[in-house]
Coordinates of C-alpha atoms in Angstrom, one line a residue:
M1 CA -0.8 12.6 -12.8
A2 CA -3.2 12.7 -9.8
H3 CA -2.2 9.2 -8.7
S4 CA 1.5 10.0 -8.8
S5 CA 1.2 13.2 -6.8
A6 CA -1.1 11.4 -4.3
L7 CA 1.5 8.6 -3.9
S8 CA 4.3 11.1 -3.4
E9 CA 2.4 12.8 -0.6
T10 CA 1.3 9.7 1.2
L11 CA 4.8 8.3 1.6
S12 CA 6.0 11.1 3.8
P13 CA 3.2 11.5 6.5
A14 CA 3.8 10.0 10.0
E15 CA 2.8 6.5 10.8
S16 CA 1.8 7.9 14.2
P17 CA 0.6 11.5 14.8
Q18 CA 2.9 11.8 17.8
R19 CA 6.1 10.6 16.0
P20 CA 7.4 12.6 13.0
R21 CA 8.9 10.6 10.2
S22 CA 12.2 11.0 8.6
R23 CA 12.4 12.1 5.0
S24 CA 11.0 9.8 2.4
I25 CA 12.5 8.8 -0.9
W26 CA 10.6 11.6 -2.5
S27 CA 12.4 14.3 -0.4
E28 CA 15.9 12.9 0.2
S29 CA 18.8 14.9 -1.0
S30 CA 22.4 14.4 -1.9
G31 CA 24.3 17.6 -1.5
E32 CA 22.2 20.2 -3.3
Q33 CA 20.6 17.8 -5.8
M34 CA 17.7 15.4 -5.0
L35 CA 18.3 11.7 -5.5
R36 CA 17.4 10.3 -8.9
Y37 CA 15.8 6.9 -9.4
N38 CA 15.6 4.4 -12.2
I39 CA 12.2 2.8 -11.9
I40 CA 11.7 -1.0 -12.5
S41 CA 8.0 -1.9 -12.3
S42 CA 6.0 -5.0 -12.1
P43 CA 3.2 -5.2 -14.7
P44 CA 0.3 -3.9 -12.5
W45 CA 2.2 -0.7 -11.7
V46 CA 3.5 0.2 -15.2
D47 CA 1.0 3.1 -15.7
L48 CA 1.8 4.6 -12.3
A49 CA 5.6 4.3 -13.0
M50 CA 5.1 6.2 -16.2
Q51 CA 3.1 8.8 -14.4
L52 CA 5.9 9.3 -11.9
Q53 CA 8.3 9.8 -14.7
Q54 CA 6.0 12.4 -16.4
S55 CA 5.4 14.2 -13.1
N56 CA 9.1 14.7 -12.4
P57 CA 11.4 13.5 -15.2
Q58 CA 14.4 15.0 -13.4
R59 CA 14.0 12.5 -10.6
F60 CA 12.4 9.4 -12.1
A61 CA 13.3 7.5 -15.2
Y62 CA 11.1 4.5 -16.0
R63 CA 13.0 1.5 -17.5
E64 CA 10.7 -0.8 -19.4
T65 CA 11.0 -4.5 -18.3
K66 CA 9.8 -7.4 -20.5
W67 CA 7.9 -9.9 -18.4
S68 CA 7.2 -13.1 -20.3
K69 CA 7.3 -16.9 -20.1
F70 CA 8.9 -19.7 -22.2
E71 CA 6.1 -21.4 -24.0
D72 CA 7.2 -24.9 -23.4
S73 CA 7.9 -24.7 -19.6
Q74 CA 6.1 -21.5 -18.6
M75 CA 9.2 -20.5 -16.6
D76 CA 10.2 -16.9 -16.4
N77 CA 11.8 -15.2 -19.4
I78 CA 12.5 -11.7 -18.1
T79 CA 14.6 -8.8 -19.6
I80 CA 15.2 -5.9 -17.2
G81 CA 15.3 -2.5 -18.7
G82 CA 18.1 0.0 -18.4
F83 CA 21.0 -2.4 -19.2
T84 CA 21.1 -2.0 -23.0
P85 CA 22.2 -0.5 -25.3
R86 CA 24.0 1.4 -22.4
N87 CA 24.1 0.3 -18.8
V88 CA 22.4 3.1 -16.9
M89 CA 21.7 0.9 -13.9
R90 CA 25.2 0.5 -12.5
G91 CA 25.8 2.8 -9.6
S92 CA 22.2 4.1 -9.6
N93 CA 19.3 4.2 -7.1
V94 CA 16.6 1.8 -8.1
L95 CA 12.9 2.2 -7.2
F96 CA 11.3 -1.3 -7.7
M97 CA 7.4 -1.1 -7.8
A98 CA 6.3 -4.5 -6.6
S99 CA 2.9 -6.2 -6.7
F100 CA 2.6 -9.5 -4.7
H101 CA -0.9 -10.4 -6.0
N102 CA -0.1 -14.1 -6.3
N103 CA 2.7 -16.7 -5.7
D104 CA 3.7 -16.7 -9.4
A105 CA 4.1 -12.9 -9.4
I106 CA 6.1 -13.0 -6.2
L107 CA 8.7 -15.5 -7.5
S108 CA 9.1 -13.6 -10.8
Q109 CA 9.7 -10.3 -9.0
F110 CA 12.2 -11.9 -6.6
Q111 CA 14.2 -13.2 -9.6
V112 CA 14.4 -9.6 -10.9
L113 CA 15.4 -8.3 -7.4
V114 CA 18.2 -10.9 -7.2
A115 CA 19.5 -9.8 -10.6
L116 CA 19.4 -6.2 -9.6
C117 CA 21.3 -6.9 -6.4
E118 CA 24.1 -8.5 -8.5
S119 CA 24.3 -5.6 -10.9
F120 CA 26.4 -3.2 -8.9
I121 CA 23.6 -0.8 -8.2
K122 CA 23.8 1.8 -5.4
S123 CA 20.5 1.2 -3.6
I124 CA 17.1 -0.5 -3.9
T125 CA 13.9 0.9 -2.6
V126 CA 11.0 -1.6 -3.0
L127 CA 7.5 0.0 -3.0
L128 CA 5.2 -2.8 -1.9
P129 CA 1.8 -1.0 -1.2
Y130 CA 0.2 -4.1 0.1
Y131 CA 1.9 -6.9 2.0
P132 CA -0.5 -9.8 1.2
T133 CA 0.9 -12.3 3.8
G134 CA 0.7 -9.7 6.7
T135 CA -2.3 -11.4 8.3
M136 CA -0.3 -14.7 8.7
E137 CA 2.3 -13.4 11.1
R138 CA 1.5 -16.0 13.8
V139 CA 0.3 -19.5 14.1
V140 CA -2.2 -21.0 16.5
T141 CA -1.5 -24.7 15.9
E142 CA 1.6 -26.6 15.1
G143 CA 2.3 -27.1 11.5
Q144 CA 0.8 -23.8 10.3
V145 CA 3.1 -21.7 8.2
A146 CA 3.6 -18.0 9.1
T147 CA 3.9 -16.8 5.5
A148 CA 4.5 -13.2 6.7
N149 CA 7.9 -14.5 8.0
T150 CA 8.6 -16.5 4.8
I151 CA 8.3 -13.5 2.5
A152 CA 10.3 -11.2 4.9
R153 CA 13.1 -13.8 5.0
M154 CA 13.2 -13.9 1.2
F155 CA 13.7 -10.1 1.2
S156 CA 16.2 -10.3 4.1
T157 CA 18.4 -12.9 2.3
L158 CA 18.7 -11.1 -1.0
P159 CA 22.3 -10.5 -2.1
S160 CA 23.9 -7.7 -0.2
I161 CA 24.3 -4.3 -2.0
G162 CA 26.2 -2.7 0.9
Q163 CA 23.2 -1.2 2.6
P164 CA 19.8 -2.6 3.5
I165 CA 17.1 -2.7 0.9
R166 CA 14.3 -0.4 1.9
V167 CA 10.9 -2.1 1.7
I168 CA 8.0 0.5 1.9
I169 CA 4.7 -1.1 2.9
F170 CA 1.4 0.8 3.4
D171 CA -0.8 0.1 6.4
I172 CA 0.5 -3.3 7.3
H173 CA -1.7 -5.6 9.3
T174 CA 0.4 -5.5 12.4
L175 CA 3.4 -3.3 13.3
Q176 CA 5.3 -6.3 14.6
N177 CA 5.7 -7.6 11.1
R178 CA 8.7 -5.3 10.8
F179 CA 10.7 -7.6 13.1
Y180 CA 10.6 -10.4 10.5
F181 CA 12.8 -8.2 8.3
Y182 CA 16.5 -8.2 9.1
G183 CA 20.0 -8.2 7.6
H184 CA 19.8 -7.2 3.9
A185 CA 16.3 -5.7 4.0
L186 CA 14.4 -3.5 6.4
A187 CA 10.7 -2.6 6.4
D188 CA 9.7 1.1 6.3
L189 CA 6.0 1.1 7.4
V190 CA 4.0 4.1 6.2
S191 CA 0.3 4.9 6.2
G192 CA -2.4 6.2 3.8
V193 CA -4.6 7.3 6.7
P194 CA -3.4 10.9 6.6
L195 CA -4.6 11.0 3.0
L196 CA -8.0 9.6 4.1
L197 CA -8.2 12.3 6.8
S198 CA -7.4 15.0 4.3
T199 CA -10.1 13.6 1.9
I200 CA -12.7 13.6 4.7
K201 CA -11.7 17.2 5.5
A202 CA -12.1 18.2 1.9
Y203 CA -15.6 16.7 1.7
V204 CA -16.6 18.7 4.7
E205 CA -15.1 22.0 3.9
L206 CA -15.5 22.2 0.1
D207 CA -18.7 22.9 -1.7
I208 CA -18.3 19.8 -4.0
A209 CA -20.5 19.6 -7.0
D210 CA -22.6 16.5 -7.3
A211 CA -21.0 15.5 -10.6
G212 CA -23.5 12.6 -10.8
D213 CA -22.1 11.0 -7.7
P214 CA -25.0 9.8 -5.5
Y215 CA -22.8 9.6 -2.4
R216 CA -21.8 13.3 -2.7
S217 CA -25.4 14.4 -3.4
E218 CA -26.7 12.4 -0.4
L219 CA -24.0 13.7 1.9
R220 CA -24.6 17.4 0.9
N221 CA -28.4 16.9 1.6
A222 CA -27.6 15.4 5.0
E223 CA -26.1 18.7 6.1
C224 CA -23.9 17.1 8.8
E225 CA -20.2 16.5 9.3
Y226 CA -18.2 13.3 9.5
D227 CA -17.9 12.3 13.1
A228 CA -17.4 8.5 13.1
I229 CA -15.0 5.9 11.6
A230 CA -16.2 2.3 11.1
F231 CA -13.7 -0.5 11.3
P232 CA -14.3 -4.0 9.8
D233 CA -13.2 -5.7 13.0
E234 CA -11.6 -5.3 16.5
G235 CA -8.1 -5.9 15.1
A236 CA -8.5 -3.0 12.6
K237 CA -9.7 -0.7 15.4
K238 CA -6.7 -1.6 17.6
R239 CA -4.3 -1.1 14.7
F240 CA -5.7 2.2 13.3
G241 CA -8.0 3.6 16.0
T242 CA -5.3 6.0 17.3
F243 CA -5.2 7.8 14.0
F244 CA -8.7 9.2 14.5
P245 CA -8.7 11.3 17.7
G246 CA -12.0 13.1 18.2
F247 CA -14.0 10.6 16.1
D248 CA -16.6 8.1 17.4
L249 CA -15.3 4.6 16.6
I250 CA -17.6 1.9 15.3
I251 CA -16.5 -1.7 15.3
C252 CA -18.1 -4.1 12.8
G253 CA -18.0 -7.8 12.6
K254 CA -18.7 -10.6 10.1
V255 CA -21.3 -13.3 10.7
R256 CA -21.0 -16.3 8.4
Q257 CA -24.2 -17.9 7.2
G258 CA -23.1 -20.7 4.8
D259 CA -21.2 -19.0 2.0
K260 CA -22.5 -15.5 2.9
R261 CA -20.8 -13.0 5.1
I262 CA -23.1 -10.5 6.8
V263 CA -21.5 -7.4 8.3
T264 CA -23.0 -6.4 11.6
I265 CA -22.2 -3.5 14.1
H266 CA -20.8 -4.8 17.3
V267 CA -19.8 -1.6 19.1
C268 CA -20.7 2.0 18.7
N269 CA -20.2 4.5 21.6
N270 CA -22.6 7.1 20.2
P271 CA -25.9 5.9 18.7
L272 CA -26.7 9.4 17.4
T273 CA -23.6 9.5 15.2
C274 CA -24.5 11.4 12.0
V275 CA -22.1 10.2 9.3
S276 CA -19.7 7.3 9.2
V277 CA -16.9 6.7 6.8
A278 CA -15.8 3.1 6.4
A279 CA -12.6 2.5 4.3
Y280 CA -12.0 -1.0 3.0
T281 CA -9.0 -2.3 1.2
C282 CA -9.5 -5.6 -0.6
F283 CA -8.5 -7.8 -3.6
D284 CA -10.7 -8.8 -6.5
R285 CA -10.7 -12.3 -7.9
D286 CA -7.8 -11.5 -10.2
G287 CA -5.7 -10.5 -7.2
F288 CA -5.5 -6.8 -8.0
L289 CA -5.7 -4.3 -5.2
R290 CA -8.8 -2.2 -5.1
R291 CA -9.7 0.6 -2.6
R292 CA -13.3 1.1 -1.9
S293 CA -14.6 3.8 0.4
F294 CA -18.2 3.7 1.5
M295 CA -19.9 6.7 3.1
Y296 CA -23.1 6.1 5.0
P297 CA -25.2 9.0 6.3
Y298 CA -27.4 7.8 9.1
R299 CA -29.3 9.0 12.2
N300 CA -29.1 5.7 14.1
H301 CA -27.7 2.2 13.6
Q302 CA -30.9 0.7 12.2
S303 CA -30.7 3.0 9.1
V304 CA -27.3 1.8 8.1

């Protein structure tokens, strides 16, 4: 339940503190009744889809989809939920929870999206928390493939359903990625940074029990507030630095030594910074999204 409520709240905050966002899918209304959604989920998001249904069964109905392969060819053998024994998908709003963790998964999910577009549904909202090709939005030598453009074109050329498909992406690498979407699909770029800021505030204001968490215990003993944000590189600082007014900004970098990557601090405008919070989003070897937040209490750079 906690994950579903957090997801609902992070879809509505502004991408920029100065620009209020329009209503999200969680707050749209049709007349006096809020829109209802049939949920079709890729395998990694099934648990979250079920939590959404449990949190608000009046708005969300999870339709189980069978994702399998033919044994001889290993080609997709998919059966989308909600069509039998009674077709409840026709004329409905569909929330498709996507996970593009590898090329095989991407193709399988596009096959489902094509089938949905051809099933007389009213609208499709694709929740794609992480856009994996977002860092390949440009090329520096002839012959390189800008895969960010490729995936966006696949969305944009899906069969028309009468209105653009809404593709919700969290904290995309660069804002200009939105211009690769056109025609039958448009990108709706949202951010989880407001949730991070509220979490930081909660750590500072609440008397949190240690609960066996060494980070919490260490932070309480430090008796100091969060006053700095560390970014993994200059690009991340340019992209997200404006979200943190009033914080000291620390820019890190990676130095390669053979197969090792050593993280170093390149820029810090206040060497007496007390506590830094560095948020990293990454994938493990299986391709599943993991969010790791590291909190480092320190008095100067050398103690990091």
